[in-house]
Amino acid sequence: MSLHSDTFKHLWFPFTCAQDIVDFPPKVIVRGDGVYLYDSEGKRYLDAIGSWWVSILGHCQPRISDAIRTQLDALEHVMMAGFVTEKALELSQRLASILPEELTRIFYSDDGSTAVEVAMKIALQYSNRRKAGRTTFVSLTGGYHGDTLGAMSVGDIPAYHNLFHDTFKSQLYADGPHCYRCPAGKKKESCSAECMESLERILAEKGESVAACIFEPMVQGAAGMRVYPAKVLTRLGAACKKYGVLTIADEVAMGFGRTGRMFACEHADLVPDIMCLAKGLTGGFLPLAATVVREGIYEQFCGDFSSGRDLAHGHTFTGNPLAAAAACETLTILQELDIPASLGKKTEFFQSQLNSLWGLPAAGDVRSIGMVGAIELVADRRTKKPFAAEKRIPFRIAQKALDKGVIIRPLGNVLYFVPAYIITEDQIAEMIEVTKESIGEVV
Ligand SMILES: *Cc1c(COP(=O)(O)O)cnc(C)c1O
């Protein structure tokens, strides 16, 4: 397919400035294989960000393709009310077997944003049922939970959310962990999670009006892969418990082994009341999400017809068997490969490669956890002064890397890596080397 100037005239791209479509025409991708994607001109790209973090086992994983094909020959879909498919049923059992044992009930939806909407509605209705009068949410600055209205209301990335926050009910926002620029001036090795004092203050003042606290465990992804220590989660969990506030762990990005544990909350031995799962769940094949809750929460939704206790929520494609088949096979492969335990040596290599980025003068911070890595670029390392946003330094670096056949993405002044777990050491080295060269050419 050749690209004429009006090739894209009917398309509206997400998170994309219109002029960029003219200046940097999107590649038309025709094929995937492992960590590689191939465009319509035959050029090969190493996908270092797993296509927005979903491709955890590589593109076109043949066993997941087969699982979908087998299901496709039997049934494409049936509504999940009065009916359920074998695969949706099997998946609920499989998920329950790898989740913390307290998390027993699984509600399906379509993507990360809807998983969060469902979690918020469950928290509100649960609170209503108990006549607790808790009608608001508290979240952390730098948090990202999706782009639908409810999920946006608990998000705090100024570039995405400022325009919309005034339009609907505003929630409570406590300070998020921001270790590279810690406002308390602490070091993450020796701090006591002082950033959580703000949450504690808010809960002490307004805790009785709060239904739930929502957070991204261990890494605030969209904020720029802000990795933070487990003690922050421990302190957050304790504060919520003290004030009877439910915890909603948004594991949409970090679940399924990404941080070196099956779920990121495990780093702090925190079992949330509600957990949101999506992105990696189907190995990147089809949209599917799950909101998972403790049995005690589900019990508040039980009763006969006259009790009116049911959760009035659902999506047309809830429990789709093609997606569930992909997810079941993904879980089987994760188990066979012993992920995350078996990633230890690869993670060490990945992190040592990342650490070589410290040699670049523009490297303000290099951070990682498990198979997540990021470099924050600064104009001045000593003062941590950021590059002016209008210079679009990380964007230009990502374009250079693309020319050299590696897909990385900027988040503000941060470049990040979230490759498929099957990436080899040679491919990791290539990904970091190309990044290094590209940074050198732009900065
Ligand atoms: C991506 C993401 C979401 C939103 O998921 P979508 O599938 O894009 O709707 C929610 N929370 C977190 C932490 C995410 O990374």
Short mmCIF file of C-alpha atoms and ligand atoms in Angstrom, two decimals:
data_model
loop_
_atom_site.label_atom_id
_atom_site.label_comp_id
_atom_site.label_asym_id
_atom_site.label_seq_id
_atom_site.Cartn_x
_atom_site.Cartn_y
_atom_site.Cartn_z
CA MET A 1 0.00 0.00 0.00
CA SER A 2 1.57 3.30 -1.00
CA LEU A 3 1.06 6.35 1.16
CA HIS A 4 -0.49 9.33 -0.62
CA SER A 5 -1.05 12.55 1.23
CA ASP A 6 -4.74 11.72 1.61
CA THR A 7 -4.23 8.09 2.65
CA PHE A 8 -5.23 8.96 6.21
CA LYS A 9 -7.96 11.46 5.46
CA HIS A 10 -10.69 9.39 7.12
CA LEU A 11 -8.72 8.36 10.21
CA TRP A 12 -8.48 9.97 13.61
CA PHE A 13 -5.45 8.64 15.48
CA PRO A 14 -5.38 8.36 19.30
CA PHE A 15 -2.88 10.48 21.23
CA THR A 16 -1.60 11.97 17.99
CA CYS A 17 -1.22 15.56 16.92
CA ALA A 18 -2.73 16.05 13.46
CA GLN A 19 0.33 17.73 11.92
CA ASP A 20 2.48 14.75 12.94
CA ILE A 21 0.39 12.53 10.67
CA VAL A 22 1.57 14.67 7.77
CA ASP A 23 5.17 15.04 8.93
CA PHE A 24 5.63 11.51 10.23
CA PRO A 25 3.09 9.33 8.40
CA PRO A 26 2.10 6.30 10.50
CA LYS A 27 3.60 3.02 9.27
CA VAL A 28 1.13 0.54 7.86
CA ILE A 29 1.95 -2.72 9.65
CA VAL A 30 1.13 -5.93 7.81
CA ARG A 31 2.75 -8.69 9.85
CA GLY A 32 4.13 -9.54 13.26
CA ASP A 33 6.48 -12.24 14.48
CA GLY A 34 7.85 -12.39 18.04
CA VAL A 35 9.25 -9.00 19.01
CA TYR A 36 9.21 -7.87 15.37
CA LEU A 37 6.66 -6.01 13.26
CA TYR A 38 6.87 -5.59 9.48
CA ASP A 39 5.47 -2.65 7.52
CA SER A 40 3.95 -2.55 4.05
CA GLU A 41 7.34 -1.77 2.57
CA GLY A 42 8.95 -4.80 4.17
CA LYS A 43 10.85 -2.86 6.80
CA ARG A 44 11.29 -4.64 10.12
CA TYR A 45 10.86 -3.02 13.54
CA LEU A 46 11.74 -4.31 17.00
CA ASP A 47 8.69 -3.54 19.16
CA ALA A 48 10.29 -2.42 22.43
CA ILE A 49 7.01 -1.35 24.01
CA GLY A 50 4.90 -4.42 23.25
CA SER A 51 2.36 -2.31 21.36
CA TRP A 52 1.26 -0.32 24.40
CA TRP A 53 2.32 -3.04 26.84
CA VAL A 54 -0.07 -5.76 25.66
CA SER A 55 2.19 -8.02 23.64
CA ILE A 56 3.78 -9.82 26.59
CA LEU A 57 4.57 -13.04 24.70
CA GLY A 58 5.40 -11.53 21.31
CA HIS A 59 3.35 -10.88 18.20
CA CYS A 60 1.47 -13.73 16.52
CA GLN A 61 2.31 -16.23 19.26
CA PRO A 62 1.26 -19.34 17.31
CA ARG A 63 -0.42 -21.17 20.21
CA ILE A 64 -2.60 -18.18 21.05
CA SER A 65 -3.52 -17.85 17.36
CA ASP A 66 -4.50 -21.54 17.35
CA ALA A 67 -6.57 -21.22 20.53
CA ILE A 68 -8.55 -18.39 18.96
CA ARG A 69 -8.96 -20.31 15.69
CA THR A 70 -10.27 -23.39 17.52
CA GLN A 71 -12.80 -21.29 19.43
CA LEU A 72 -13.75 -19.48 16.23
CA ASP A 73 -14.82 -22.75 14.62
CA ALA A 74 -17.16 -23.46 17.54
CA LEU A 75 -18.65 -20.12 18.55
CA GLU A 76 -17.79 -16.45 18.09
CA HIS A 77 -19.97 -14.96 20.84
CA VAL A 78 -23.03 -15.20 23.01
CA MET A 79 -24.28 -12.58 25.44
CA MET A 80 -23.26 -13.26 29.03
CA ALA A 81 -26.67 -13.03 30.70
CA GLY A 82 -28.49 -16.30 31.03
CA PHE A 83 -25.56 -17.75 29.04
CA VAL A 84 -21.85 -18.19 29.43
CA THR A 85 -19.23 -19.87 27.26
CA GLU A 86 -16.91 -22.65 28.38
CA LYS A 87 -13.89 -20.44 27.82
CA ALA A 88 -15.24 -17.53 29.88
CA LEU A 89 -16.00 -19.99 32.66
CA GLU A 90 -12.61 -21.68 32.41
CA LEU A 91 -10.84 -18.33 32.46
CA SER A 92 -12.53 -17.31 35.71
CA GLN A 93 -11.25 -20.48 37.34
CA ARG A 94 -7.77 -20.05 35.88
CA LEU A 95 -7.53 -16.43 37.00
CA ALA A 96 -8.74 -17.26 40.51
CA SER A 97 -6.00 -19.89 40.76
CA ILE A 98 -3.20 -17.36 40.18
CA LEU A 99 -4.73 -14.41 42.04
CA PRO A 100 -4.29 -13.89 45.79
CA GLU A 101 -6.76 -16.36 47.33
CA GLU A 102 -8.89 -13.56 48.82
CA LEU A 103 -9.76 -12.30 45.32
CA THR A 104 -12.43 -14.69 44.15
CA ARG A 105 -15.03 -12.93 41.96
CA ILE A 106 -14.27 -11.93 38.41
CA PHE A 107 -16.30 -9.46 36.35
CA TYR A 108 -15.35 -9.21 32.67
CA SER A 109 -15.30 -6.10 30.53
CA ASP A 110 -13.47 -4.89 27.43
CA ASP A 111 -10.41 -2.83 28.30
CA GLY A 112 -8.51 -1.16 31.10
CA SER A 113 -10.80 1.86 31.24
CA THR A 114 -13.94 -0.23 31.57
CA ALA A 115 -12.28 -2.42 34.21
CA VAL A 116 -11.74 0.78 36.19
CA GLU A 117 -15.31 2.02 35.60
CA VAL A 118 -16.61 -1.30 36.91
CA ALA A 119 -14.34 -1.11 39.97
CA MET A 120 -15.58 2.42 40.73
CA LYS A 121 -19.24 1.43 40.38
CA ILE A 122 -18.76 -1.62 42.58
CA ALA A 123 -17.08 0.52 45.25
CA LEU A 124 -19.89 3.10 45.16
CA GLN A 125 -22.72 0.58 45.22
CA TYR A 126 -20.99 -1.44 47.96
CA SER A 127 -20.75 1.70 50.05
CA ASN A 128 -24.39 2.63 49.36
CA ARG A 129 -25.61 -0.81 50.36
CA ARG A 130 -23.88 -0.47 53.67
CA LYS A 131 -25.43 3.00 54.02
CA ALA A 132 -21.90 4.28 54.48
CA GLY A 133 -22.45 7.48 52.50
CA ARG A 134 -19.09 7.22 50.83
CA THR A 135 -19.45 8.93 47.47
CA THR A 136 -16.01 10.06 46.41
CA PHE A 137 -12.64 8.58 45.40
CA VAL A 138 -9.12 9.43 46.31
CA SER A 139 -6.32 8.87 43.82
CA LEU A 140 -2.67 9.84 43.49
CA THR A 141 -1.16 12.69 41.51
CA GLY A 142 0.54 11.28 38.42
CA GLY A 143 -2.02 8.48 38.29
CA TYR A 144 -3.54 7.19 35.05
CA HIS A 145 -6.54 4.88 34.95
CA GLY A 146 -7.93 5.22 31.43
CA ASP A 147 -9.74 7.66 29.18
CA THR A 148 -13.44 7.18 29.89
CA LEU A 149 -15.07 9.84 32.07
CA GLY A 150 -15.06 7.96 35.38
CA ALA A 151 -11.52 6.69 34.90
CA MET A 152 -10.37 10.16 33.87
CA SER A 153 -11.92 11.69 36.97
CA VAL A 154 -9.44 9.74 39.11
CA GLY A 155 -6.55 10.39 36.73
CA ASP A 156 -4.01 13.13 37.25
CA ILE A 157 -1.86 13.63 34.18
CA PRO A 158 -2.32 17.33 33.43
CA ALA A 159 -1.92 16.99 29.65
CA TYR A 160 -4.68 14.39 29.45
CA HIS A 161 -7.04 15.44 32.20
CA ASN A 162 -6.96 19.18 32.89
CA LEU A 163 -9.32 20.03 30.08
CA PHE A 164 -11.97 17.69 31.44
CA HIS A 165 -11.66 17.78 35.21
CA ASP A 166 -13.95 20.78 35.64
CA THR A 167 -16.70 19.20 33.62
CA PHE A 168 -17.57 16.42 36.02
CA LYS A 169 -17.32 15.66 39.67
CA SER A 170 -13.91 16.28 41.01
CA GLN A 171 -12.33 13.62 43.23
CA LEU A 172 -9.68 13.90 45.92
CA TYR A 173 -6.04 13.77 44.84
CA ALA A 174 -3.27 12.87 47.27
CA ASP A 175 0.43 13.26 46.46
CA GLY A 176 1.77 10.39 44.39
CA PRO A 177 5.24 8.94 44.77
CA HIS A 178 7.71 10.89 42.64
CA CYS A 179 11.07 9.53 43.70
CA TYR A 180 13.32 11.30 41.15
CA ARG A 181 11.91 14.66 42.23
CA CYS A 182 10.84 13.77 45.77
CA PRO A 183 9.16 16.87 47.25
CA ALA A 184 10.27 15.75 50.73
CA GLY A 185 13.86 15.59 49.48
CA LYS A 186 14.20 11.94 50.57
CA LYS A 187 16.04 9.02 48.96
CA LYS A 188 13.89 6.03 48.09
CA GLU A 189 16.39 3.65 49.70
CA SER A 190 16.05 5.31 53.09
CA CYS A 191 12.71 7.14 53.08
CA SER A 192 9.65 6.19 55.11
CA ALA A 193 7.23 6.82 52.24
CA GLU A 194 6.70 10.39 53.44
CA CYS A 195 4.75 11.03 50.20
CA MET A 196 1.86 9.11 51.77
CA GLU A 197 1.44 11.73 54.53
CA SER A 198 -0.76 13.66 52.14
CA LEU A 199 -3.07 10.65 51.67
CA GLU A 200 -3.17 10.13 55.43
CA ARG A 201 -4.13 13.76 55.97
CA ILE A 202 -6.90 13.62 53.37
CA LEU A 203 -8.29 10.42 54.86
CA ALA A 204 -8.11 11.79 58.41
CA GLU A 205 -10.13 14.81 57.29
CA LYS A 206 -12.49 13.33 54.73
CA GLY A 207 -12.08 9.56 55.01
CA GLU A 208 -15.71 9.00 55.88
CA SER A 209 -16.79 10.34 52.50
CA VAL A 210 -14.33 8.21 50.53
CA ALA A 211 -15.49 4.96 48.92
CA ALA A 212 -12.11 3.85 47.62
CA CYS A 213 -8.53 4.74 46.92
CA ILE A 214 -7.30 3.85 43.42
CA PHE A 215 -3.62 3.54 42.53
CA GLU A 216 -1.15 1.94 40.15
CA PRO A 217 0.97 -0.46 42.22
CA MET A 218 4.80 -0.06 42.03
CA VAL A 219 4.90 2.01 38.81
CA GLN A 220 2.91 5.05 37.71
CA GLY A 221 3.12 4.20 34.03
CA ALA A 222 1.67 7.06 32.01
CA ALA A 223 3.28 9.61 34.33
CA GLY A 224 6.62 8.46 32.92
CA MET A 225 7.26 5.00 34.38
CA ARG A 226 7.68 6.37 37.87
CA VAL A 227 8.91 3.33 39.77
CA TYR A 228 8.44 3.55 43.53
CA PRO A 229 9.33 1.38 46.53
CA ALA A 230 6.97 -1.19 48.05
CA LYS A 231 6.88 0.66 51.37
CA VAL A 232 4.69 3.29 49.70
CA LEU A 233 2.07 0.62 48.99
CA THR A 234 2.37 -0.72 52.52
CA ARG A 235 1.72 2.72 53.98
CA LEU A 236 -1.11 3.37 51.52
CA GLY A 237 -2.75 0.05 52.41
CA ALA A 238 -2.50 0.76 56.14
CA ALA A 239 -4.03 4.22 55.79
CA CYS A 240 -6.97 2.92 53.77
CA LYS A 241 -7.59 0.13 56.25
CA LYS A 242 -7.55 2.58 59.16
CA TYR A 243 -10.31 4.69 57.60
CA GLY A 244 -12.38 1.87 56.12
CA VAL A 245 -11.57 2.93 52.55
CA LEU A 246 -11.50 0.21 49.88
CA THR A 247 -8.31 -0.23 47.87
CA ILE A 248 -8.51 -0.53 44.08
CA ALA A 249 -5.23 -1.73 42.60
CA ASP A 250 -5.05 -0.82 38.92
CA GLU A 251 -2.82 -3.64 37.66
CA VAL A 252 -3.89 -3.02 34.06
CA ALA A 253 -0.32 -2.32 32.95
CA MET A 254 1.77 -4.11 35.56
CA GLY A 255 -0.15 -7.36 36.10
CA PHE A 256 0.95 -10.74 34.69
CA GLY A 257 4.60 -10.64 35.64
CA ARG A 258 5.76 -7.30 34.27
CA THR A 259 7.37 -6.11 37.54
CA GLY A 260 8.92 -9.47 38.41
CA ARG A 261 5.92 -10.67 40.45
CA MET A 262 2.70 -12.04 38.98
CA PHE A 263 0.88 -8.96 40.32
CA ALA A 264 2.71 -5.81 41.37
CA CYS A 265 0.85 -5.61 44.72
CA GLU A 266 2.72 -8.76 45.76
CA HIS A 267 5.89 -6.67 46.22
CA ALA A 268 4.22 -5.24 49.34
CA ASP A 269 2.17 -8.34 50.24
CA LEU A 270 -0.83 -6.10 49.72
CA VAL A 271 -4.09 -7.80 48.82
CA PRO A 272 -6.37 -5.05 47.49
CA ASP A 273 -10.15 -5.19 47.83
CA ILE A 274 -10.55 -4.76 44.08
CA MET A 275 -8.06 -5.35 41.27
CA CYS A 276 -8.26 -4.24 37.62
CA LEU A 277 -6.63 -6.37 34.92
CA ALA A 278 -6.40 -5.89 31.16
CA LYS A 279 -3.50 -5.16 28.77
CA GLY A 280 -1.42 -8.39 28.92
CA LEU A 281 -4.38 -10.65 29.71
CA THR A 282 -4.89 -11.98 26.17
CA GLY A 283 -1.23 -11.82 25.19
CA GLY A 284 -2.10 -8.74 23.16
CA PHE A 285 -4.50 -10.53 20.79
CA LEU A 286 -7.95 -9.22 21.69
CA PRO A 287 -9.48 -6.68 24.06
CA LEU A 288 -10.51 -8.19 27.37
CA ALA A 289 -10.44 -6.95 30.94
CA ALA A 290 -11.37 -8.20 34.37
CA THR A 291 -12.33 -6.51 37.61
CA VAL A 292 -11.65 -8.85 40.49
CA VAL A 293 -13.05 -8.49 44.01
CA ARG A 294 -13.04 -10.09 47.43
CA GLU A 295 -15.92 -12.44 48.21
CA GLY A 296 -17.06 -10.16 51.04
CA ILE A 297 -17.69 -7.37 48.53
CA TYR A 298 -19.58 -9.67 46.19
CA GLU A 299 -21.81 -10.72 49.10
CA GLN A 300 -23.18 -7.19 49.30
CA PHE A 301 -24.50 -7.71 45.77
CA CYS A 302 -26.29 -10.98 46.57
CA GLY A 303 -29.97 -11.35 47.21
CA ASP A 304 -33.22 -12.26 45.44
CA PHE A 305 -35.03 -10.16 42.85
CA SER A 306 -36.79 -7.99 45.45
CA SER A 307 -33.49 -7.00 47.10
CA GLY A 308 -32.43 -5.02 44.01
CA ARG A 309 -28.83 -5.73 44.91
CA ASP A 310 -27.45 -6.78 41.54
CA LEU A 311 -24.79 -4.78 39.76
CA ALA A 312 -26.49 -3.00 36.87
CA HIS A 313 -23.50 -3.04 34.60
CA GLY A 314 -22.46 -4.91 31.48
CA HIS A 315 -21.04 -4.53 28.01
CA THR A 316 -22.27 -6.09 24.81
CA PHE A 317 -19.15 -8.21 24.42
CA THR A 318 -18.72 -9.12 28.09
CA GLY A 319 -17.10 -12.55 28.39
CA ASN A 320 -16.36 -12.91 24.69
CA PRO A 321 -15.11 -16.48 24.14
CA LEU A 322 -12.51 -15.61 21.48
CA ALA A 323 -10.82 -13.23 23.90
CA ALA A 324 -11.26 -15.68 26.78
CA ALA A 325 -9.65 -18.45 24.68
CA ALA A 326 -6.69 -16.17 24.00
CA ALA A 327 -6.44 -15.36 27.72
CA CYS A 328 -6.60 -19.03 28.80
CA GLU A 329 -3.78 -19.90 26.39
CA THR A 330 -1.78 -16.87 27.55
CA LEU A 331 -2.04 -18.05 31.17
CA THR A 332 -1.02 -21.58 30.13
CA ILE A 333 2.08 -20.26 28.38
CA LEU A 334 2.96 -17.95 31.29
CA GLN A 335 2.74 -20.97 33.59
CA GLU A 336 4.79 -23.22 31.30
CA LEU A 337 7.49 -20.59 30.95
CA ASP A 338 7.41 -20.11 34.74
CA ILE A 339 6.91 -16.35 34.39
CA PRO A 340 7.86 -14.26 36.27
CA ALA A 341 10.35 -16.51 38.19
CA SER A 342 12.24 -17.58 35.06
CA LEU A 343 12.80 -13.98 33.94
CA GLY A 344 15.45 -13.36 36.61
CA LYS A 345 18.55 -13.64 34.45
CA LYS A 346 17.02 -11.76 31.50
CA THR A 347 15.86 -9.01 33.84
CA GLU A 348 19.38 -8.64 35.21
CA PHE A 349 20.77 -8.30 31.69
CA PHE A 350 18.01 -5.84 30.72
CA GLN A 351 18.67 -3.71 33.78
CA SER A 352 22.46 -3.75 33.30
CA GLN A 353 21.93 -2.64 29.69
CA LEU A 354 19.60 0.11 30.88
CA ASN A 355 22.18 1.23 33.41
CA SER A 356 24.64 1.83 30.57
CA LEU A 357 22.36 4.74 29.60
CA TRP A 358 23.67 6.58 32.67
CA GLY A 359 26.73 7.33 30.54
CA LEU A 360 24.72 9.82 28.47
CA PRO A 361 24.97 13.43 29.68
CA ALA A 362 21.20 13.92 29.22
CA ALA A 363 20.33 10.97 31.45
CA GLY A 364 18.64 12.49 34.47
CA ASP A 365 17.27 9.23 35.78
CA VAL A 366 17.36 5.64 34.63
CA ARG A 367 14.83 3.46 36.42
CA SER A 368 13.57 -0.05 36.17
CA ILE A 369 11.66 -2.83 37.86
CA GLY A 370 11.29 -6.30 36.38
CA MET A 371 10.85 -5.96 32.61
CA VAL A 372 10.00 -2.23 32.71
CA GLY A 373 12.72 0.30 31.99
CA ALA A 374 12.81 4.05 31.45
CA ILE A 375 15.18 6.94 31.00
CA GLU A 376 14.20 10.48 31.95
CA LEU A 377 16.05 13.06 29.90
CA VAL A 378 17.08 16.40 31.36
CA ALA A 379 18.74 19.53 30.05
CA ASP A 380 20.84 19.79 33.18
CA ARG A 381 21.62 16.75 35.26
CA ARG A 382 22.60 18.65 38.41
CA THR A 383 19.50 20.82 38.63
CA LYS A 384 17.25 18.18 36.97
CA LYS A 385 16.00 20.93 34.69
CA PRO A 386 13.75 19.36 32.04
CA PHE A 387 14.11 20.02 28.32
CA ALA A 388 11.56 22.56 27.10
CA ALA A 389 8.48 20.59 26.06
CA GLU A 390 8.26 22.37 22.68
CA LYS A 391 11.64 20.95 21.66
CA ARG A 392 10.00 17.52 21.69
CA ILE A 393 13.37 15.91 22.35
CA PRO A 394 12.08 12.43 23.30
CA PHE A 395 9.64 12.46 20.38
CA ARG A 396 12.46 13.24 17.95
CA ILE A 397 14.61 10.53 19.51
CA ALA A 398 11.80 8.00 19.08
CA GLN A 399 11.52 9.01 15.39
CA LYS A 400 15.28 8.44 14.91
CA ALA A 401 14.98 5.04 16.60
CA LEU A 402 12.07 4.18 14.31
CA ASP A 403 14.22 4.96 11.27
CA LYS A 404 16.76 2.53 12.72
CA GLY A 405 14.09 -0.13 13.20
CA VAL A 406 13.27 0.10 16.91
CA ILE A 407 9.88 1.19 18.29
CA ILE A 408 10.11 3.22 21.49
CA ARG A 409 7.66 5.86 22.71
CA PRO A 410 8.06 9.10 24.59
CA LEU A 411 6.02 9.98 27.68
CA GLY A 412 6.81 13.63 28.31
CA ASN A 413 10.59 13.70 28.76
CA VAL A 414 10.77 9.98 29.38
CA LEU A 415 11.53 7.15 26.95
CA TYR A 416 10.52 3.70 28.04
CA PHE A 417 10.89 0.01 27.30
CA VAL A 418 8.26 -2.66 27.97
CA PRO A 419 9.34 -5.47 25.64
CA ALA A 420 7.74 -8.91 25.32
CA TYR A 421 9.13 -11.38 27.86
CA ILE A 422 10.47 -13.53 25.01
CA ILE A 423 12.93 -10.85 23.89
CA THR A 424 16.47 -12.24 23.69
CA GLU A 425 19.60 -10.71 25.22
CA ASP A 426 20.85 -9.80 21.72
CA GLN A 427 17.57 -8.02 20.98
CA ILE A 428 17.74 -6.18 24.32
CA ALA A 429 21.27 -5.06 23.49
CA GLU A 430 20.12 -3.88 20.04
CA MET A 431 17.18 -1.97 21.53
CA ILE A 432 19.42 -0.14 24.02
CA GLU A 433 22.19 0.50 21.47
CA VAL A 434 19.77 2.07 18.98
CA THR A 435 18.27 4.19 21.77
CA LYS A 436 21.73 5.37 22.77
CA GLU A 437 22.65 6.30 19.20
CA SER A 438 19.34 8.07 18.66
CA ILE A 439 19.69 10.10 21.86
CA GLY A 440 23.24 11.01 20.82
CA GLU A 441 22.01 12.28 17.43
CA VAL A 442 19.26 14.49 18.87
CA VAL A 443 20.69 15.88 22.10
C1 LIG B 1 -3.64 1.56 29.80
C2 LIG B 1 -4.13 1.72 31.19
C3 LIG B 1 -5.50 1.87 31.48
C4 LIG B 1 -6.53 1.99 30.39
O1 LIG B 1 -6.61 0.84 29.65
P1 LIG B 1 -7.30 0.90 28.17
O2 LIG B 1 -7.28 -0.53 27.76
O3 LIG B 1 -6.40 1.77 27.35
O4 LIG B 1 -8.64 1.46 28.33
C5 LIG B 1 -5.88 1.95 32.79
N1 LIG B 1 -4.97 1.90 33.78
C6 LIG B 1 -3.67 1.75 33.56
C7 LIG B 1 -2.72 1.70 34.69
C8 LIG B 1 -3.19 1.68 32.25
O5 LIG B 1 -1.89 1.57 32.02
#
